[in-house]
Coordinates of C-alpha atoms in Angstrom, one line a residue:
M796 CA 274.1 226.3 -100.3
Q797 CA 271.9 228.0 -101.8
D798 CA 269.2 227.5 -99.2
V799 CA 271.5 228.7 -97.3
Q800 CA 272.2 231.6 -98.5
A801 CA 267.9 232.4 -99.0
H802 CA 267.9 232.4 -95.2
W803 CA 271.4 234.1 -94.7
L804 CA 269.7 236.8 -96.7
A805 CA 266.7 237.2 -94.6
E806 CA 268.9 237.3 -92.0
T807 CA 270.7 240.0 -92.1
L808 CA 267.6 241.9 -94.0
R809 CA 265.7 241.3 -89.9
L810 CA 268.6 242.9 -88.7
R811 CA 268.7 245.2 -90.7
E812 CA 265.0 246.5 -90.0
A813 CA 264.8 245.4 -86.1
L814 CA 267.8 248.4 -86.3
W815 CA 266.7 250.7 -89.0
G816 CA 263.0 250.8 -89.4
P817 CA 261.5 248.9 -91.9
V818 CA 262.6 248.8 -96.1
E819 CA 259.2 250.5 -98.1
D820 CA 258.6 247.0 -100.2
A821 CA 255.3 247.5 -101.3
A822 CA 256.3 246.6 -104.3
E823 CA 258.1 243.5 -103.3
V824 CA 255.2 242.1 -101.1
R825 CA 252.8 242.8 -104.4
R826 CA 254.9 239.9 -106.2
V827 CA 255.2 238.0 -103.1
R828 CA 251.3 237.7 -102.0
A829 CA 250.9 236.9 -106.5
D830 CA 253.6 234.2 -106.1
G831 CA 251.9 232.7 -103.3
G832 CA 253.0 229.5 -100.5
E833 CA 253.2 229.0 -97.8
L834 CA 254.8 231.8 -95.0
T835 CA 258.2 230.5 -95.3
R836 CA 258.6 231.0 -98.7
K837 CA 257.4 234.6 -99.4
I838 CA 259.1 235.2 -95.7
L839 CA 262.6 234.3 -98.3
L840 CA 261.3 235.6 -101.4
R841 CA 260.3 238.8 -100.1
A842 CA 264.6 239.1 -99.0
H843 CA 265.0 237.6 -101.9
Y844 CA 262.9 240.9 -104.0
L845 CA 264.5 243.3 -101.8
G846 CA 268.2 242.1 -102.2
Q847 CA 268.2 242.7 -105.4
R848 CA 266.9 246.3 -105.0
E849 CA 268.9 246.8 -101.6
Q850 CA 272.4 245.2 -103.4
H851 CA 272.7 242.6 -100.8
H852 CA 273.7 240.2 -102.5
E853 CA 276.5 242.1 -102.6
L854 CA 277.4 242.4 -99.8
L855 CA 276.9 238.1 -99.3
I856 CA 279.8 237.6 -101.9
R857 CA 282.2 239.9 -100.5
W858 CA 281.4 238.8 -97.2
R859 CA 282.6 235.0 -98.5
R860 CA 285.5 237.2 -100.7
G861 CA 287.4 238.6 -97.4
A862 CA 286.1 235.3 -96.3
R863 CA 288.4 233.7 -97.9
I864 CA 291.2 236.1 -97.9
A865 CA 290.9 235.5 -93.7
L866 CA 291.1 232.2 -94.0
L867 CA 294.6 232.3 -96.7
L868 CA 295.9 234.8 -94.4
L869 CA 295.5 231.7 -91.2
A870 CA 296.0 229.0 -93.3
L871 CA 299.9 230.8 -94.2
V872 CA 300.1 231.8 -89.8
A873 CA 300.0 228.0 -89.8
M874 CA 302.4 227.2 -92.4
V875 CA 305.2 229.6 -90.4
A876 CA 304.0 228.1 -87.2
G877 CA 304.8 224.4 -87.2
G878 CA 307.3 225.8 -89.3
A879 CA 309.0 227.3 -86.1
A880 CA 307.5 224.7 -83.6
A881 CA 309.7 222.0 -85.8
L882 CA 312.5 224.6 -85.3
G883 CA 312.0 225.6 -81.9
A884 CA 311.7 221.4 -81.4
L885 CA 315.2 220.3 -82.5
G886 CA 317.2 223.2 -82.2
D887 CA 320.5 223.3 -85.0
G888 CA 321.5 219.4 -84.5
T889 CA 324.3 221.3 -82.0
R890 CA 323.2 219.8 -78.8
P891 CA 321.7 217.2 -78.3
V892 CA 317.3 216.7 -78.4
N893 CA 315.8 215.7 -75.4
L894 CA 312.9 213.4 -76.7
V895 CA 309.6 214.5 -73.8
L896 CA 310.8 218.3 -74.4
A897 CA 310.5 217.3 -78.9
L898 CA 306.9 215.8 -78.5
V899 CA 305.6 218.4 -75.7
G900 CA 306.9 221.1 -77.7
T901 CA 305.1 219.7 -81.1
L902 CA 301.9 218.3 -79.4
G903 CA 301.9 220.2 -76.1
L904 CA 299.8 223.2 -77.3
N905 CA 297.7 220.9 -80.0
L906 CA 296.1 218.4 -77.7
L907 CA 295.5 221.1 -75.0
A908 CA 293.4 223.4 -77.6
L909 CA 291.7 219.7 -78.4
L910 CA 291.2 219.2 -75.1
F911 CA 289.4 222.2 -74.6
W912 CA 287.0 222.3 -77.7
L913 CA 286.1 218.2 -76.1
M914 CA 285.0 220.0 -72.9
S915 CA 283.3 223.0 -74.6
F916 CA 280.4 220.3 -75.9
L917 CA 280.1 219.9 -71.8
I918 CA 279.7 223.2 -70.9
G919 CA 277.5 224.3 -73.7
D920 CA 279.6 227.1 -75.4
S921 CA 277.5 228.4 -79.1
A922 CA 281.1 229.1 -79.8
G923 CA 282.2 225.2 -78.8
G924 CA 285.7 226.8 -77.7
S925 CA 286.9 227.2 -81.0
W926 CA 288.7 231.2 -80.6
L927 CA 291.1 230.4 -83.9
G928 CA 286.9 229.7 -85.3
E929 CA 285.8 232.8 -83.4
S930 CA 289.4 234.6 -85.2
W931 CA 288.5 234.0 -89.0
L932 CA 285.1 235.5 -87.3
W933 CA 287.2 238.5 -85.9
L934 CA 289.1 239.0 -89.1
T935 CA 285.9 238.4 -91.2
R936 CA 284.3 241.8 -90.0
K937 CA 287.6 244.0 -89.7
L938 CA 287.3 243.8 -93.6
A939 CA 283.9 244.1 -93.4
R940 CA 283.5 247.9 -95.0
G941 CA 280.4 249.1 -94.5
P942 CA 277.1 248.6 -92.0
D943 CA 275.7 247.5 -94.0
A944 CA 278.5 245.0 -94.6
A945 CA 278.9 244.4 -90.8
L946 CA 275.0 242.8 -90.1
V947 CA 276.2 239.9 -92.5
P948 CA 278.5 238.0 -90.0
R949 CA 276.5 238.8 -87.4
A950 CA 273.3 237.7 -89.1
L951 CA 275.4 234.2 -89.9
V952 CA 276.7 234.2 -86.6
G953 CA 272.8 234.4 -84.7
L954 CA 271.4 231.7 -88.1
L955 CA 274.0 229.2 -87.8
A956 CA 274.1 230.1 -83.1
R957 CA 269.5 228.8 -83.5
N958 CA 270.6 225.7 -85.9
R959 CA 273.2 224.2 -83.1
S960 CA 275.7 224.2 -86.8
L961 CA 278.1 227.5 -85.5
R962 CA 280.2 225.4 -82.9
W963 CA 280.4 223.4 -86.4
L964 CA 281.3 225.5 -88.7
L965 CA 284.1 226.8 -86.1
G966 CA 284.9 223.5 -85.5
A967 CA 285.9 222.6 -89.2
V968 CA 287.6 226.0 -89.9
S969 CA 289.9 225.2 -85.7
H970 CA 290.5 221.7 -86.7
G971 CA 291.7 222.8 -90.5
W972 CA 294.1 224.8 -88.9
W973 CA 296.1 222.8 -87.0
S974 CA 295.6 220.5 -89.2
L975 CA 297.8 222.1 -91.9
A976 CA 299.9 223.4 -89.1
T977 CA 301.3 219.7 -88.4
G978 CA 301.6 219.3 -91.9
S979 CA 304.0 221.9 -91.9
L980 CA 305.1 221.2 -88.7
L981 CA 305.7 217.3 -90.3
L982 CA 307.3 218.3 -93.5
T983 CA 309.5 220.2 -91.3
L984 CA 311.2 218.1 -89.4
L985 CA 311.4 215.7 -92.3
A986 CA 313.9 218.6 -94.2
M987 CA 315.7 219.0 -91.2
L988 CA 316.3 214.9 -90.4
S989 CA 317.3 215.0 -93.6
A990 CA 319.3 217.8 -93.8
R991 CA 321.2 217.2 -91.0
R992 CA 322.5 214.6 -88.1
Y993 CA 320.3 214.5 -85.0
Q994 CA 320.8 213.1 -80.9
F995 CA 317.9 212.1 -79.8
N996 CA 318.0 211.2 -75.5
W997 CA 316.1 211.6 -72.4
E998 CA 316.2 213.4 -69.8
T999 CA 315.9 213.4 -65.7
T1000 CA 316.2 214.0 -62.3
V1001 CA 314.3 212.2 -60.6
L1002 CA 312.8 209.4 -62.3
S1003 CA 314.1 205.5 -62.9
P1004 CA 315.3 204.7 -66.4
D1005 CA 311.9 202.2 -66.2
A1006 CA 309.5 205.3 -66.2
F1007 CA 311.5 206.1 -69.7
V1008 CA 310.7 202.4 -71.5
W1009 CA 307.0 202.3 -69.8
L1010 CA 306.8 205.9 -72.3
T1011 CA 308.0 205.0 -74.9
S1012 CA 306.0 201.8 -74.9
A1013 CA 302.9 203.4 -74.4
L1014 CA 303.3 206.1 -76.2
G1015 CA 304.7 204.1 -79.6
W1016 CA 302.2 201.0 -79.5
L1017 CA 299.4 202.1 -81.9
P1018 CA 302.5 204.8 -84.1
A1019 CA 304.0 200.9 -84.4
R1020 CA 300.3 199.5 -85.3
L1021 CA 300.4 201.6 -88.6
G1022 CA 304.1 200.7 -89.8
F1023 CA 306.7 203.4 -87.5
P1024 CA 309.3 202.3 -85.2
M1025 CA 309.2 201.1 -82.2
P1026 CA 313.0 201.4 -80.4
T1027 CA 313.3 198.1 -77.6
E1028 CA 313.8 197.8 -74.2
A1029 CA 317.9 198.2 -74.9
M1030 CA 318.2 201.2 -77.7
I1031 CA 315.6 202.6 -74.8
R1032 CA 317.2 202.4 -72.2
A1033 CA 321.1 203.3 -74.0
S1034 CA 319.6 206.1 -74.9
D1035 CA 320.3 208.3 -71.3
G1036 CA 322.7 211.0 -73.6
L1037 CA 325.3 208.4 -71.0
Q1038 CA 326.3 206.5 -73.7
Q1039 CA 327.3 206.4 -76.7
V1040 CA 324.3 205.5 -79.7
P1041 CA 324.9 204.3 -83.2
D1042 CA 323.4 206.4 -86.2
A1043 CA 320.6 203.4 -86.5
T1044 CA 318.9 204.0 -83.2
Q1045 CA 318.6 208.2 -83.8
A1046 CA 317.7 207.0 -86.9
L1047 CA 315.2 205.3 -85.7
W1048 CA 314.0 208.0 -82.4
S1049 CA 313.0 210.1 -85.3
G1050 CA 310.6 207.8 -86.7
W1051 CA 309.1 207.1 -83.8
L1052 CA 308.7 211.3 -82.9
L1053 CA 307.2 210.9 -86.4
G1054 CA 305.0 208.3 -85.4
C1055 CA 303.3 210.3 -82.0
I1056 CA 303.7 213.3 -83.9
V1057 CA 301.2 211.7 -86.8
V1058 CA 299.6 210.0 -84.4
Y1059 CA 299.0 211.8 -81.9
G1060 CA 298.9 215.2 -83.5
L1061 CA 297.5 215.3 -87.7
L1062 CA 295.0 212.0 -87.4
P1063 CA 292.6 213.4 -84.4
R1064 CA 292.2 216.3 -86.6
L1065 CA 291.9 214.9 -89.0
I1066 CA 289.1 213.2 -88.4
C1067 CA 287.4 216.1 -85.8
L1068 CA 287.7 218.0 -89.2
A1069 CA 286.3 215.9 -91.0
L1070 CA 283.6 215.6 -88.8
S1071 CA 282.4 218.9 -88.0
A1072 CA 282.3 219.2 -92.1
W1073 CA 280.3 216.5 -92.0
R1074 CA 277.8 217.6 -89.3
T1075 CA 277.9 221.5 -90.5
K1076 CA 276.2 220.2 -93.5
A1077 CA 273.3 218.2 -91.9
R1078 CA 272.2 220.8 -89.9
L1079 CA 272.8 223.0 -93.1
A1080 CA 270.8 220.6 -95.3
N1081 CA 267.7 221.0 -92.2
L1082 CA 267.7 225.0 -91.9
E1083 CA 264.5 226.1 -91.3
L1084 CA 263.0 229.3 -90.8
D1085 CA 261.7 231.1 -87.4
V1086 CA 258.4 232.8 -87.7
G1087 CA 258.0 234.1 -84.5
L1088 CA 261.2 235.6 -83.8
P1089 CA 260.4 239.5 -83.8
G1090 CA 260.9 240.7 -87.6
Y1091 CA 259.7 237.8 -89.4
A1092 CA 256.6 237.5 -87.6
E1093 CA 254.6 241.5 -88.3
L1094 CA 255.2 240.0 -92.1
R1095 CA 253.4 237.3 -91.5
E1096 CA 250.1 239.0 -91.9
R1097 CA 251.3 241.5 -95.0
L1098 CA 252.7 238.3 -96.9
A1099 CA 249.8 236.0 -96.2
P1100 CA 246.9 237.9 -94.5
S1101 CA 243.7 236.4 -92.7
S1102 CA 241.7 239.0 -95.6
E1103 CA 242.6 241.0 -97.9
R1104 CA 242.9 244.6 -96.8
S1105 CA 242.9 247.3 -100.3
G1106 CA 245.9 250.3 -99.7
I1107 CA 249.3 250.6 -99.5
D1108 CA 251.3 247.5 -97.9
A1109 CA 253.9 249.8 -95.8
P1110 CA 254.1 254.1 -95.5
E1111 CA 256.9 254.7 -96.8
Q1112 CA 260.6 255.9 -95.5
P1113 CA 261.6 259.4 -95.3
G1114 CA 264.0 259.5 -98.2
Y1115 CA 264.0 256.8 -100.1
Q1116 CA 263.7 257.7 -104.0
S1117 CA 262.0 254.6 -106.3
R1118 CA 264.6 254.0 -109.3
V1119 CA 264.0 252.1 -111.9
A1120 CA 265.6 248.1 -111.3
P1121 CA 266.5 245.9 -114.3
H1122 CA 263.8 243.2 -115.6
R1123 CA 263.7 240.2 -114.6
H1124 CA 260.3 239.1 -115.7
A1125 CA 258.3 235.4 -113.6
A1126 CA 255.5 235.7 -116.4
S1127 CA 255.8 236.0 -119.8
I1128 CA 255.3 238.8 -121.7
T1129 CA 251.3 238.2 -123.6
G1130 CA 252.5 240.5 -126.4
E1131 CA 249.8 243.7 -125.7
H1132 CA 250.5 247.5 -125.7
V1133 CA 248.6 248.9 -123.1
A1134 CA 247.9 252.7 -122.8
I1135 CA 247.5 254.0 -118.3
G1136 CA 246.7 257.2 -117.7
I1137 CA 247.7 258.4 -113.8
E1138 CA 245.4 260.3 -112.0
L1139 CA 244.4 262.7 -115.0
P1140 CA 240.9 265.0 -114.6
A1141 CA 238.0 263.7 -115.9
D1142 CA 237.4 266.9 -117.6
M1143 CA 240.5 266.3 -119.8
P1144 CA 239.7 265.2 -123.2
P1145 CA 241.3 262.1 -123.9
P1146 CA 245.0 262.3 -124.6
L1147 CA 245.7 259.4 -126.8
A1148 CA 242.1 260.6 -129.4
P1149 CA 241.8 259.1 -131.7
F1150 CA 243.4 255.4 -130.0
P1151 CA 245.3 254.4 -131.7
A1152 CA 244.9 250.3 -134.3
G1153 CA 245.9 247.1 -131.8
A1154 CA 246.7 248.3 -128.0
I1155 CA 244.3 247.9 -125.6
D1156 CA 243.2 251.2 -123.4
L1157 CA 242.6 250.3 -119.9
G1158 CA 242.3 253.8 -118.3
V1159 CA 242.1 256.1 -116.2
L1160 CA 243.7 255.1 -112.1
D1161 CA 242.8 257.0 -109.4
S1162 CA 242.2 255.7 -105.9
R1163 CA 243.8 253.4 -104.5
S1164 CA 242.0 250.5 -105.3
E1165 CA 242.3 251.0 -108.7
R1166 CA 245.6 250.9 -108.7
K1167 CA 245.9 247.5 -106.4
A1168 CA 243.7 246.1 -109.2
M1169 CA 246.1 247.3 -111.8
L1170 CA 249.1 246.0 -110.7
E1171 CA 247.4 242.4 -110.0
R1172 CA 246.2 242.7 -113.2
L1173 CA 249.8 243.7 -115.3
Q1174 CA 252.0 241.3 -113.1
T1175 CA 250.0 238.4 -114.6
Q1176 CA 250.0 239.7 -117.4
R1177 CA 252.7 242.0 -118.5
P1178 CA 252.6 243.6 -121.5
Q1179 CA 255.3 244.0 -124.4
R1180 CA 254.8 247.8 -124.8
L1181 CA 252.8 250.4 -121.8
L1182 CA 252.2 254.4 -121.6
M1183 CA 251.7 255.8 -119.5
V1184 CA 249.3 259.2 -119.4
C1185 CA 250.4 261.7 -116.2
D1186 CA 248.6 265.0 -116.8
A1187 CA 252.3 267.9 -116.9
R1188 CA 250.2 270.8 -114.9
Q1189 CA 250.1 268.5 -112.4
T1190 CA 252.5 268.7 -109.7
P1191 CA 255.6 265.3 -109.9
D1192 CA 255.0 264.4 -106.0
R1193 CA 256.8 260.8 -104.3
G1194 CA 253.6 258.2 -104.9
V1195 CA 252.7 259.4 -108.6
I1196 CA 256.1 259.0 -109.1
A1197 CA 257.0 255.8 -107.2
L1198 CA 253.5 254.4 -109.5
L1199 CA 255.6 254.7 -112.3
V1200 CA 258.0 252.8 -111.6
E1201 CA 256.4 250.4 -110.2
L1202 CA 254.4 249.9 -113.3
T1203 CA 257.3 250.7 -115.4
G1204 CA 258.8 247.1 -113.7
L1205 CA 255.7 245.6 -115.4
A1206 CA 256.2 245.5 -119.0
A1207 CA 258.9 244.7 -121.6
E1208 CA 259.1 248.7 -122.5
A1209 CA 257.7 251.6 -121.7
A1210 CA 257.6 255.5 -121.7
V1211 CA 256.3 258.6 -120.1
A1212 CA 253.9 261.2 -122.0
F1213 CA 253.2 264.1 -121.3
A1214 CA 249.6 265.7 -121.9
G1215 CA 247.5 268.9 -121.0
S1216 CA 249.1 272.7 -122.2
D1217 CA 251.9 272.2 -120.3
A1218 CA 253.4 269.4 -121.8
R1219 CA 256.0 271.1 -123.7
D1220 CA 257.3 274.0 -122.1
G1221 CA 257.0 275.1 -118.1
T1222 CA 259.0 274.6 -114.9
R1223 CA 256.0 271.6 -114.2
S1224 CA 257.1 269.6 -117.7
S1225 CA 261.1 270.5 -116.6
A1226 CA 260.5 269.0 -112.7
W1227 CA 258.9 266.4 -114.5
R1228 CA 261.4 265.2 -116.0
E1229 CA 264.1 265.6 -113.4
R1230 CA 262.2 262.9 -111.2
L1231 CA 261.9 260.8 -114.3
L1232 CA 265.9 260.9 -114.8
A1233 CA 266.5 260.5 -111.2
A1234 CA 264.6 257.7 -111.1
G1235 CA 266.1 255.4 -113.9
F1236 CA 264.4 256.3 -117.0
T1237 CA 266.1 257.4 -120.2
I1238 CA 265.5 260.8 -121.9
E1239 CA 264.4 258.3 -124.6
Q1240 CA 261.3 257.1 -122.6
I1241 CA 259.9 261.0 -121.5
H1242 CA 258.0 261.8 -124.3
T1243 CA 256.0 265.9 -123.9
D1244 CA 254.6 265.0 -127.2
I1245 CA 251.7 262.9 -127.7
T1246 CA 251.5 261.9 -130.9
E1247 CA 255.1 260.4 -130.8
A1248 CA 253.9 258.9 -127.4
A1249 CA 251.4 257.2 -129.6
Q1250 CA 253.2 255.7 -132.4
W1251 CA 255.5 254.2 -130.4
L1252 CA 252.8 252.7 -128.6
T1253 CA 251.9 251.1 -132.4
S1254 CA 254.9 250.6 -133.5
G1255 CA 258.1 250.9 -130.8
K1256 CA 259.2 253.7 -132.0
P1257 CA 261.4 256.1 -130.6
A1258 CA 261.7 255.2 -127.1
L1259 CA 263.2 252.6 -126.3
A1260 CA 263.2 249.8 -123.5
A1261 CA 262.8 250.4 -120.2
N1262 CA 265.3 248.4 -119.1
R1263 CA 268.0 250.8 -120.1
G1264 CA 269.1 252.5 -117.6
P1265 CA 270.9 255.8 -116.6
H1266 CA 273.9 255.7 -117.6
D1267 CA 272.5 253.8 -120.6
A1268 CA 271.2 257.3 -122.0
A1269 CA 274.9 259.0 -121.8

């Protein structure tokens, strides 16, 4: 099931990017390339990381919850429909029950729907001729809310259709519905036959009694092999509605009717349900990602490049806001305490002078190549504490905030310190603070006093862990 969910998530993301353009995934692509593996695994891993960031996992969980609710509603409808069919077939007991009409009323629609499902294999219908299964999908779409939520069932249908398991899944839903409806029908018939006295007969205007003898014997042969009663020829001829038939014969007819419903209505559906469930499970076990699909093919050069390229992995999307995410470290923490300068001017005196004992100075990040090298270094050697020093006199642009967020995700604890004459007061210092808080940093992670920041780097106080979010700061 985990493999199915991974492919499902990747397909949802592919459809979303096809409709609304690529998402900003520079950090996720870098993590995927650091993890390594085949292209298929990298595509699934990228979808997993983006799903965590964009909360697509929650969309899948909500859709599965809605799908269960839709199945429950269909189950209730099936039980009501089965009971109503039983009431319609037997009536209130004031009139004799026509055996042929009762049999047609209880089995006719069931067998007709089963015939359509079998014929769908000949016409190649991807949905498998299962209008009940399609009704279930329609109901799940109605329960979904939001543009992204609507993509979830669409992605599932596309994924299963390519895997050729959609017809079996929808078939399982349909056969399950008919099995439940037929079970409800049988239970209602048993209850009615136990509480009322019914008279069974056959009626005709143009057919001879021999036709009913043959029909009853033919339909009752297989149920009789399973232990259900079979009327004799004399009993069949006597049940023409013109003669008085003893109660024992009426009981025999009721058993014959129940046997026909079990053998020709319930058992075929249970067999088809088991077959559909088995085929669905078997095909999903062989689920493969088609890397040639639009959206996947474009990722090949970025996730598994033939040659390494410098620079950003993808252009940042308009309006995208980088945010600090909860830590899910794939590598162990090294225990190092490191400091990094972020685009500090060359003429600025070293902010941390003297440099704290026991800490590591990783220099200043200024160029794209330096940023990339530092991210790759921290990806494999995650420090315990990371202090990022920024020039408070500069304007906090979106690229710098995104870099700070990405660096923060690579350390167990992280903090931002301001250096320069505008560190404590001034409009730019306030702009820095607002942008950092909007990105998910807590107020304890922002230092305007460089001495306090140095103390935090060595002792861990007074700043708090980086994985606290803005709600925790309150």
